[in-house]
Short mmCIF file of C-alpha atoms in Angstrom, two decimals:
data_model
loop_
_atom_site.label_atom_id
_atom_site.label_comp_id
_atom_site.label_asym_id
_atom_site.label_seq_id
_atom_site.Cartn_x
_atom_site.Cartn_y
_atom_site.Cartn_z
CA MET N 1478 108.54 -73.89 105.93
CA ASN N 1479 111.28 -72.14 103.93
CA LEU N 1480 110.10 -72.53 100.36
CA SER N 1481 107.03 -73.19 98.27
CA ILE N 1482 107.88 -73.91 94.64
CA VAL N 1483 104.91 -73.43 92.31
CA ILE N 1484 105.16 -74.99 88.86
CA PRO N 1485 102.32 -74.62 86.33
CA LEU N 1486 102.60 -76.99 83.39
CA LEU N 1487 100.92 -78.06 80.18
CA ASN N 1488 101.97 -81.22 78.33
CA GLU N 1489 105.49 -81.49 79.76
CA GLU N 1490 105.63 -85.24 80.41
CA GLU N 1491 109.24 -85.59 79.22
CA SER N 1492 110.67 -83.10 81.70
CA ILE N 1493 108.64 -83.58 84.90
CA LYS N 1494 110.65 -86.30 86.65
CA GLU N 1495 113.97 -84.80 85.63
CA LEU N 1496 112.84 -81.42 86.96
CA TYR N 1497 111.66 -82.95 90.25
CA HIS N 1498 114.97 -84.71 90.91
CA TRP N 1499 116.93 -81.58 89.97
CA ILE N 1500 114.91 -79.45 92.40
CA ALA N 1501 115.09 -82.10 95.14
CA ASN N 1502 118.89 -82.25 94.87
CA VAL N 1503 119.16 -78.46 95.15
CA MET N 1504 116.80 -78.36 98.13
CA GLN N 1505 118.56 -81.16 100.00
CA SER N 1506 122.05 -79.76 99.38
CA ASN N 1507 120.95 -76.43 100.87
CA GLY N 1508 118.94 -77.92 103.74
CA PHE N 1509 115.67 -76.25 102.77
CA LEU N 1510 112.32 -77.32 104.17
CA TYR N 1511 110.10 -77.07 101.11
CA GLU N 1512 106.97 -78.06 99.25
CA LEU N 1513 106.63 -78.55 95.52
CA ILE N 1514 103.26 -77.64 93.99
CA PHE N 1515 102.58 -78.87 90.45
CA ILE N 1516 99.50 -77.49 88.68
CA ASP N 1517 98.50 -79.45 85.59
CA ASP N 1518 96.69 -76.92 83.40
CA GLY N 1519 94.62 -79.42 81.46
CA SER N 1520 97.41 -81.52 79.92
CA THR N 1521 96.41 -84.10 77.31
CA ASP N 1522 99.56 -86.22 77.61
CA ASN N 1523 100.84 -88.28 80.54
CA SER N 1524 101.80 -85.27 82.70
CA TRP N 1525 99.13 -85.78 85.35
CA ASN N 1526 99.96 -89.44 85.89
CA LEU N 1527 103.59 -88.53 86.45
CA ILE N 1528 102.98 -85.76 88.98
CA ASP N 1529 100.30 -87.87 90.68
CA GLU N 1530 102.88 -90.64 91.05
CA LEU N 1531 105.40 -88.16 92.49
CA ALA N 1532 102.80 -86.92 94.98
CA ARG N 1533 102.08 -90.47 96.12
CA GLU N 1534 105.77 -91.22 96.61
CA HIS N 1535 106.95 -87.90 98.10
CA LYS N 1536 104.99 -86.06 100.78
CA GLU N 1537 106.54 -82.71 99.86
CA VAL N 1538 104.91 -82.87 96.42
CA LYS N 1539 101.38 -81.51 95.95
CA ALA N 1540 99.52 -81.97 92.70
CA ILE N 1541 96.51 -80.16 91.25
CA ARG N 1542 94.80 -81.01 87.99
CA PHE N 1543 92.49 -78.60 86.17
CA LEU N 1544 89.45 -79.89 84.35
CA LYS N 1545 90.67 -78.18 81.17
CA ASN N 1546 93.26 -75.63 80.07
CA PHE N 1547 92.41 -72.42 81.95
CA GLY N 1548 95.73 -70.64 81.46
CA LYS N 1549 98.92 -69.94 83.34
CA SER N 1550 97.45 -67.13 85.44
CA GLN N 1551 94.74 -69.40 86.83
CA ALA N 1552 97.31 -72.12 87.52
CA LEU N 1553 99.46 -69.68 89.47
CA HIS N 1554 96.39 -68.46 91.34
CA ALA N 1555 95.64 -72.01 92.47
CA GLY N 1556 99.25 -72.61 93.47
CA PHE N 1557 99.49 -69.34 95.38
CA ALA N 1558 96.37 -70.22 97.33
CA LEU N 1559 98.08 -73.39 98.61
CA ALA N 1560 101.59 -72.08 99.19
CA ILE N 1561 102.65 -71.85 102.85
CA GLY N 1562 106.40 -71.26 102.50
CA ASP N 1563 108.02 -68.06 103.73
CA VAL N 1564 109.31 -67.55 100.20
CA VAL N 1565 107.40 -68.63 97.10
CA ILE N 1566 109.27 -69.52 93.91
CA THR N 1567 107.58 -69.80 90.53
CA MET N 1568 109.22 -71.54 87.61
CA ASP N 1569 108.29 -73.27 84.36
CA ALA N 1570 108.33 -77.03 83.90
CA ASP N 1571 110.17 -77.12 80.57
CA LEU N 1572 113.69 -77.20 82.14
CA GLN N 1573 114.51 -73.77 80.71
CA ASP N 1574 114.52 -72.34 84.26
CA ASN N 1575 117.50 -73.49 86.33
CA PRO N 1576 116.62 -74.69 89.88
CA GLU N 1577 120.16 -73.89 91.02
CA GLU N 1578 119.16 -70.22 90.96
CA ILE N 1579 116.65 -70.80 93.77
CA PRO N 1580 119.03 -70.46 96.77
CA ASP N 1581 120.25 -67.02 95.63
CA LEU N 1582 116.70 -65.84 94.96
CA TYR N 1583 115.70 -67.07 98.41
CA LYS N 1584 118.57 -65.16 100.04
CA MET N 1585 117.63 -61.94 98.22
CA VAL N 1586 114.13 -62.12 99.68
CA VAL N 1587 115.08 -63.28 103.20
CA ASN N 1588 118.41 -61.53 103.75
CA ASP N 1589 118.09 -58.44 101.55
CA GLY N 1590 114.43 -57.84 102.35
CA TYR N 1591 113.03 -57.73 98.82
CA ASP N 1592 109.31 -58.31 98.36
CA LEU N 1593 109.79 -59.74 94.88
CA VAL N 1594 112.82 -60.76 92.84
CA SER N 1595 112.33 -61.41 89.13
CA GLY N 1596 114.67 -63.46 86.99
CA TRP N 1597 116.30 -61.80 84.01
CA LYS N 1598 117.25 -64.11 81.16
CA LYS N 1599 119.94 -61.83 79.83
CA LYS N 1600 121.26 -64.46 77.44
CA ARG N 1601 118.46 -66.39 75.76
CA TYR N 1602 118.41 -69.49 73.59
CA ASP N 1603 115.16 -68.71 71.79
CA SER N 1604 114.44 -67.55 68.27
CA VAL N 1605 115.80 -64.01 67.81
CA ILE N 1606 113.07 -62.89 65.42
CA PHE N 1607 110.03 -64.62 66.88
CA LYS N 1608 110.78 -64.42 70.61
CA ASN N 1609 113.79 -62.29 71.54
CA MET N 1610 112.97 -59.13 69.59
CA PRO N 1611 109.23 -59.11 70.43
CA SER N 1612 110.13 -59.80 74.07
CA LYS N 1613 112.48 -56.81 74.23
CA LEU N 1614 109.86 -54.55 72.68
CA PHE N 1615 107.22 -55.85 75.07
CA ASN N 1616 109.46 -55.36 78.12
CA PHE N 1617 110.36 -51.82 77.02
CA ALA N 1618 106.68 -50.91 76.75
CA ALA N 1619 105.93 -52.55 80.12
CA ARG N 1620 108.72 -50.60 81.85
CA LYS N 1621 107.59 -47.27 80.42
CA THR N 1622 103.92 -47.86 81.15
CA SER N 1623 104.16 -49.39 84.63
CA GLY N 1624 107.19 -47.65 86.08
CA VAL N 1625 108.59 -51.01 87.26
CA LYS N 1626 112.22 -51.16 86.13
CA LEU N 1627 112.61 -54.81 85.13
CA HIS N 1628 114.28 -56.15 82.01
CA ASP N 1629 112.29 -59.39 81.78
CA PHE N 1630 108.67 -59.24 82.97
CA ASN N 1631 107.82 -62.57 81.38
CA CYS N 1632 110.52 -64.67 83.05
CA GLY N 1633 108.81 -67.56 84.82
CA LEU N 1634 111.49 -67.77 87.51
CA LYS N 1635 110.55 -65.37 90.32
CA ALA N 1636 110.73 -65.25 94.11
CA TYR N 1637 108.13 -63.65 96.38
CA LYS N 1638 107.50 -63.05 100.02
CA ASN N 1639 104.48 -65.07 101.02
CA ASP N 1640 102.62 -61.84 101.86
CA VAL N 1641 102.87 -60.75 98.23
CA ILE N 1642 101.24 -63.79 96.67
CA LYS N 1643 98.50 -63.83 99.33
CA THR N 1644 97.67 -60.17 98.61
CA ILE N 1645 97.65 -59.91 94.83
CA GLU N 1646 95.03 -61.54 92.62
CA VAL N 1647 96.29 -63.11 89.39
CA THR N 1648 93.47 -63.46 86.87
CA GLY N 1649 92.96 -63.43 83.12
CA GLU N 1650 96.40 -63.29 81.49
CA MET N 1651 97.97 -61.08 84.14
CA HIS N 1652 100.77 -63.46 85.15
CA ARG N 1653 103.12 -61.39 83.00
CA TYR N 1654 102.45 -58.38 85.20
CA ILE N 1655 102.72 -59.83 88.69
CA PRO N 1656 105.48 -57.29 89.54
CA VAL N 1657 103.10 -54.49 88.51
CA LEU N 1658 100.27 -56.00 90.55
CA ALA N 1659 102.63 -56.24 93.52
CA LYS N 1660 103.70 -52.62 93.15
CA ASN N 1661 100.09 -51.47 92.90
CA SER N 1662 99.38 -53.36 96.14
CA GLY N 1663 102.13 -51.48 97.97
CA PHE N 1664 105.07 -53.89 97.65
CA ASN N 1665 107.76 -51.55 96.36
CA LYS N 1666 110.94 -53.49 97.10
CA ILE N 1667 111.21 -55.17 93.71
CA SER N 1668 114.48 -56.27 92.18
CA GLU N 1669 115.82 -58.62 89.53
CA LYS N 1670 118.62 -61.13 89.17
CA VAL N 1671 120.35 -62.36 86.04
CA VAL N 1672 119.56 -66.08 85.73
CA LYS N 1673 120.67 -68.85 83.42
CA HIS N 1674 118.38 -69.66 80.54
CA GLN N 1675 118.46 -73.26 79.36
CA ALA N 1676 117.72 -74.28 75.79
CA ARG N 1677 114.50 -76.30 75.57
CA LYS N 1678 115.40 -79.97 75.97
CA TYR N 1679 112.09 -81.63 75.14
CA GLY N 1680 109.11 -80.80 72.97
CA THR N 1681 108.19 -77.39 71.61
CA THR N 1682 107.04 -74.15 73.18
CA LYS N 1683 103.35 -73.92 74.11
CA PHE N 1684 103.24 -70.20 73.39
CA GLY N 1685 103.18 -68.52 69.99
CA ALA N 1686 103.81 -64.97 68.81
CA GLU N 1687 100.18 -64.11 69.60
CA ARG N 1688 101.07 -63.99 73.30
CA PHE N 1689 102.81 -60.66 72.69
CA VAL N 1690 99.65 -59.20 71.15
CA ARG N 1691 97.69 -60.37 74.18
CA GLY N 1692 100.48 -59.05 76.37
CA PHE N 1693 100.20 -55.53 74.98
CA LEU N 1694 96.42 -55.59 75.37
CA ASP N 1695 96.83 -56.77 78.96
CA LEU N 1696 99.34 -53.97 79.50
CA ILE N 1697 96.69 -51.43 78.52
CA THR N 1698 94.22 -53.14 80.84
CA ILE N 1699 96.51 -53.20 83.84
CA SER N 1700 97.59 -49.61 83.20
CA PHE N 1701 93.93 -48.58 83.36
CA LEU N 1702 93.20 -50.77 86.38
CA SER N 1703 96.21 -49.51 88.30
CA ARG N 1704 95.04 -45.92 87.91
CA PHE N 1705 91.26 -46.21 87.93
CA GLY N 1706 90.41 -49.79 88.90
CA LYS N 1707 89.20 -48.69 92.35
CA ARG N 1708 87.63 -45.43 91.16
CA PRO N 1709 86.26 -45.74 87.60
CA MET N 1710 84.08 -42.65 88.08
CA HIS N 1711 87.22 -40.54 88.27
CA LEU N 1712 87.98 -41.37 84.64
CA PHE N 1713 84.55 -41.69 83.06
CA GLY N 1714 83.07 -38.93 85.17
CA ALA N 1715 85.83 -36.48 84.23
CA TRP N 1716 85.47 -37.19 80.52
CA GLY N 1717 81.68 -37.13 80.82
CA ALA N 1718 81.78 -33.73 82.51
CA PHE N 1719 84.14 -32.45 79.81
CA MET N 1720 81.85 -33.62 76.99
CA LEU N 1721 78.76 -32.23 78.71
CA PHE N 1722 80.51 -28.90 79.17
CA ILE N 1723 81.34 -28.76 75.44
CA GLY N 1724 77.75 -29.67 74.55
CA PHE N 1725 76.35 -27.07 76.95
CA CYS N 1726 78.62 -24.33 75.54
CA PHE N 1727 77.51 -25.01 71.97
CA ALA N 1728 73.85 -25.18 73.03
CA LEU N 1729 74.18 -21.90 74.93
CA TYR N 1730 75.83 -20.26 71.93
CA LEU N 1731 73.10 -21.49 69.59
CA GLY N 1732 70.34 -20.36 71.97
CA ILE N 1733 71.72 -16.83 72.42
CA ASP N 1734 72.43 -16.49 68.70
CA LYS N 1735 68.95 -17.61 67.68
CA LEU N 1736 67.01 -15.67 70.33
CA PHE N 1737 68.88 -12.37 70.38
CA ILE N 1738 71.30 -11.97 67.46
CA HIS N 1739 70.23 -13.70 64.25
CA LYS N 1740 66.54 -14.29 64.83
CA GLN N 1741 65.79 -14.90 61.17
CA ALA N 1742 68.76 -17.16 60.55
CA ARG N 1743 68.47 -20.74 59.31
CA LEU N 1744 67.01 -23.44 61.52
CA LEU N 1745 69.14 -24.73 64.39
CA THR N 1746 68.96 -28.24 63.00
CA GLU N 1747 70.66 -27.02 59.83
CA ARG N 1748 73.70 -25.78 61.71
CA PRO N 1749 76.71 -28.04 62.44
CA GLU N 1750 77.00 -26.62 65.97
CA PHE N 1751 73.67 -28.25 66.82
CA PHE N 1752 74.97 -31.74 66.00
CA ILE N 1753 78.22 -31.10 67.84
CA SER N 1754 76.25 -30.07 70.92
CA LEU N 1755 73.90 -33.05 70.67
CA THR N 1756 76.71 -35.57 70.14
CA ALA N 1757 78.78 -34.16 73.01
CA MET N 1758 75.83 -34.29 75.42
CA VAL N 1759 74.97 -37.88 74.44
CA LEU N 1760 78.60 -38.98 74.84
CA GLY N 1761 78.89 -37.15 78.15
CA THR N 1762 75.78 -38.87 79.48
CA GLN N 1763 77.03 -42.28 78.35
CA LEU N 1764 80.41 -41.73 79.99
CA PHE N 1765 78.73 -40.75 83.25
CA LEU N 1766 76.59 -43.87 83.09
CA ALA N 1767 79.68 -46.00 82.42
CA GLY N 1768 81.31 -44.51 85.52
CA PHE N 1769 78.25 -45.17 87.68
CA LEU N 1770 77.95 -48.74 86.41
CA GLY N 1771 81.64 -49.29 87.06
CA GLU N 1772 81.25 -48.09 90.65
CA LEU N 1773 78.20 -50.32 91.18
CA ILE N 1774 79.98 -53.37 89.78
CA LEU N 1775 83.04 -52.66 91.90
CA ARG N 1776 80.98 -52.48 95.08
CA SER N 1777 78.96 -55.59 94.34
CA LYS N 1778 81.86 -57.74 93.08
CA LYS N 1779 82.40 -61.03 94.84
CA ASN N 1780 85.66 -62.97 94.79
CA SER N 1781 85.39 -65.91 92.42
CA LYS N 1782 87.78 -68.46 90.98
CA ASN N 1783 88.19 -68.63 87.22
CA TYR N 1784 89.20 -72.25 87.13
CA THR N 1785 87.82 -75.68 88.07
CA ILE N 1786 89.98 -78.34 89.73
CA LYS N 1787 89.32 -81.86 88.48
CA GLU N 1788 91.36 -83.73 91.11
CA HIS N 1789 94.32 -83.22 93.43
CA ARG N 1790 96.82 -85.07 95.58
CA ASN N 1791 98.20 -84.19 99.05
CA VAL N 1792 96.03 -81.08 99.12
CA LYS N 1793 93.67 -80.40 102.01
CA GLU N 1794 90.15 -79.28 101.16
#
C-alpha cells in the first residue's frame, strides 16, 4: 500500500465529508493505493456518525472512536498503530491542510529518501497576535533547543516513512515534537516543504493560546528526555555528587578548624558553614535517590496505551 492518511479530529462534522471527497479525488487522480484512518477524539457533535458512515460505504476508510477526549497525541498514536502504508501522512480535519500537497510529500519520502517531511505554512491565515507571533516564538525556541531546523513544528501536515511512526512513541502532548522524537530515534533525514494554508471554512479552532504554554513546557520535557531519558542517573547522579562534594568540603573545613585551629570558637551549629554543609549533603542524597528511582522506573516500565477506544469500523482486533 502506498499511503496511509491519518486524520485526528474533534467536533469537525461540517468538514468531514468534504475532506474525504477532496482526498479521494487526489488519490484517484494520482493512482495511489491508500487507506484513510479517521480518529474521533471524543467528539460531542455528529462527527462519529459521519466517519462511521464513510467507513461502511468505502473499504479504504477506517474509523476509530475514543471513549472521551484524550488529546491529539493519543489519537495519532492510535492511527500510527494501524497504518500499513509505505508512507504515512498526517493532516488535520478542519480543511486548513490542503490534500493536493500529498503527492509531492509522498515523492520527497519515496524518491528523495527523506525519513520525515514536515509542512511549513509560510503564509498563514490565522490571527497575527494570538497565533502567528506565538507560533514563531515557539518554533524559534524549538529549533534552538532541539537542533532540528524546521520553521513550523506544529504543522499538522507531515509525511513519514512507515519505519518512523512504528519506532517513535507519541504520548502526552508530544505530537508537536514528532520530528524531535524521530531525530532522537536515529532518523536524521528530516526536511520541510512549503505548503498552502487554507483559511478555516467551518467552526472555530479547538486550540487556544494556552497550547503554547503547554508547548514550551513539553519542549523542556523532551529536551530533558532526549539527553537523559535513558540514563537519568547521569544527570541526578552528577548533581548529587557535586552537592555531596560541596557538603563534604565544608564539613571537613569545620572539623579541622574546630579540632586543631580554633578549639574554643563558637559552636559549629552557630556557624553558617554548618548549615551549608548540611543542606548540600541532604540535597546530594536526594538527587542520588532521584537518579536511582529513575533508573528503577525505566527498567520496570511496561508499554501502555494512554487512551481507550470506544468503538471502531473496518479495524481488525
